[in-house]
Short mmCIF file of C-alpha atoms in Angstrom, two decimals:
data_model
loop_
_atom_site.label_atom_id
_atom_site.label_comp_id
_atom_site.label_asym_id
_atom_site.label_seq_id
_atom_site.Cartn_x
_atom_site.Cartn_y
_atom_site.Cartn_z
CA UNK P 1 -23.57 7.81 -5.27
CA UNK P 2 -21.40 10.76 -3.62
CA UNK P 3 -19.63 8.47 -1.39
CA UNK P 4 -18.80 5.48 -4.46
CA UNK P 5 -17.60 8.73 -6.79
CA UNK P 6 -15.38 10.97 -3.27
CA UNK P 7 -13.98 7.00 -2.49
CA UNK P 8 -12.88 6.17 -5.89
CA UNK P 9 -11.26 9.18 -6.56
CA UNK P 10 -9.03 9.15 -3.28
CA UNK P 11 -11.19 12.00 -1.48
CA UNK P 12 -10.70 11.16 2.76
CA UNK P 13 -13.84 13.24 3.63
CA UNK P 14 -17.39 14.66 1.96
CA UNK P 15 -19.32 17.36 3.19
CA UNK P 16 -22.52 19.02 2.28
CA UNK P 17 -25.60 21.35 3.71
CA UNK P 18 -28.98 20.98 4.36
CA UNK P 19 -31.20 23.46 5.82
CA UNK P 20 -31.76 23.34 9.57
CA UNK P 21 -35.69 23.18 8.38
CA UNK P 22 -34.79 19.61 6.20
CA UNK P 23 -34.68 16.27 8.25
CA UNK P 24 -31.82 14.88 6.50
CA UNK P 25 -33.11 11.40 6.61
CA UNK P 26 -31.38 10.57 3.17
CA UNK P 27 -28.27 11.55 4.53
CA UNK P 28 -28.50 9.51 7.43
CA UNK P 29 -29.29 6.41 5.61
CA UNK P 30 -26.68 6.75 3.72
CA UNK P 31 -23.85 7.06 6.39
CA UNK P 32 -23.46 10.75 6.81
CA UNK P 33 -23.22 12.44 10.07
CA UNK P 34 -24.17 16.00 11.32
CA UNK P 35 -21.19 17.58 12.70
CA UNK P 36 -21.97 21.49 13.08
CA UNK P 37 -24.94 24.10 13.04
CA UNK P 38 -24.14 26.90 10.25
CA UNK P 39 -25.42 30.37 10.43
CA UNK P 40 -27.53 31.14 6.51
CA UNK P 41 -26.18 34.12 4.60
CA UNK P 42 -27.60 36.38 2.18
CA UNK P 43 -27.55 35.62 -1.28
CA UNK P 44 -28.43 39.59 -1.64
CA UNK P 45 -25.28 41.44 -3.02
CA UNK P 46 -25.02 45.35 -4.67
CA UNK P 47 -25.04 43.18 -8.38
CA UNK P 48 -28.09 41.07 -6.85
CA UNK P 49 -30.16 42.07 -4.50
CA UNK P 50 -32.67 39.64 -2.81
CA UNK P 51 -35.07 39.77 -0.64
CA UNK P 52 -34.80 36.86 0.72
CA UNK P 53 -32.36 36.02 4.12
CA UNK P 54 -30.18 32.92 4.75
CA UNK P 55 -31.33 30.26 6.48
CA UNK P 56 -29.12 28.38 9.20
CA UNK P 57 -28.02 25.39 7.46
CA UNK P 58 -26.43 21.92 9.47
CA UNK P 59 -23.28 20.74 8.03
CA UNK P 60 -22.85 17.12 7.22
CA UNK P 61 -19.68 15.03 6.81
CA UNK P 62 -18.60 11.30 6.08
CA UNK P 63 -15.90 10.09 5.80
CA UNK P 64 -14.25 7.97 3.30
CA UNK P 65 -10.97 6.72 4.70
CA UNK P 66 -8.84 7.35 7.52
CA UNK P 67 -7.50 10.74 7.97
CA UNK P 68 -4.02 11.60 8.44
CA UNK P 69 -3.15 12.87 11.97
CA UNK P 70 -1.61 16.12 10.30
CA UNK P 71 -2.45 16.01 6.30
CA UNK P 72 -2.10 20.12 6.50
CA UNK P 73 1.86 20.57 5.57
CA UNK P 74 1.29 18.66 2.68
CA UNK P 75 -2.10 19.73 1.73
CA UNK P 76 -0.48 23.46 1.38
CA UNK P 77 2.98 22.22 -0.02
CA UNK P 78 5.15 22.68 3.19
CA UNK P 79 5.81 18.99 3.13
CA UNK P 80 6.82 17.00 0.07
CA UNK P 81 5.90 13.64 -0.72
CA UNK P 82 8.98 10.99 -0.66
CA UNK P 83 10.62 10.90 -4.58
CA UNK P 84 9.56 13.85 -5.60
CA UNK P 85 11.51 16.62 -6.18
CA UNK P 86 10.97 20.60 -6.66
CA UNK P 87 9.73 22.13 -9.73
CA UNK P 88 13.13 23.82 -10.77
CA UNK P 89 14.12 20.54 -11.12
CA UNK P 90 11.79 18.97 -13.12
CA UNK P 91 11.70 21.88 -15.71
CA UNK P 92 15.60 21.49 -16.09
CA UNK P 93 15.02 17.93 -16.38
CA UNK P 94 12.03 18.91 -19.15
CA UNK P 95 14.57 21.22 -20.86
#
């Protein structure tokens, strides 16, 4: 259901975590792939304190279309898409 909801609204790639203790089975069957090892945190903090440590989690990912070779520049607005021009001027166009 993840993948039919990331595809139809444009996302490229999903990821999620499991703990390194769960199989992951479902993810599996469903066309994910284990890319990385994570190391757990605490969830224990000065305003909540827990006794309880992180676990090491594995980091899944699948991916929903093809990726651009360098989607970065325009991901943090160093590259603009074609026809579209800065804000300044679409606020004196708006004014």
């Amino acid at each position: 259901a993840a993948g039919r909801a990331g595809k139809a609204a444009g996302y490229l790639r999903l990821v999620t975590y499991t703990l390194s203790s769960e199989t992951g089975i479902s993810l599996r069957a469903a066309g994910w792939q284990p890319v990385s090892a994570v190391h757990g945190r605490s969830w224990s903090c000065p305003a909540r304190p827990a006794a309880v440590k992180g676990e090491a989690k594995v980091r899944w990912e699948r991916v929903m279309g093809e990726v651009p070779a360098e989607p970065r520049k325009r991901w943090l607005g160093l590259e603009r898409p074609s026809g579209q021009g800065s804000l300044e001027t679409l606020w004196s166009a708006a004014a």
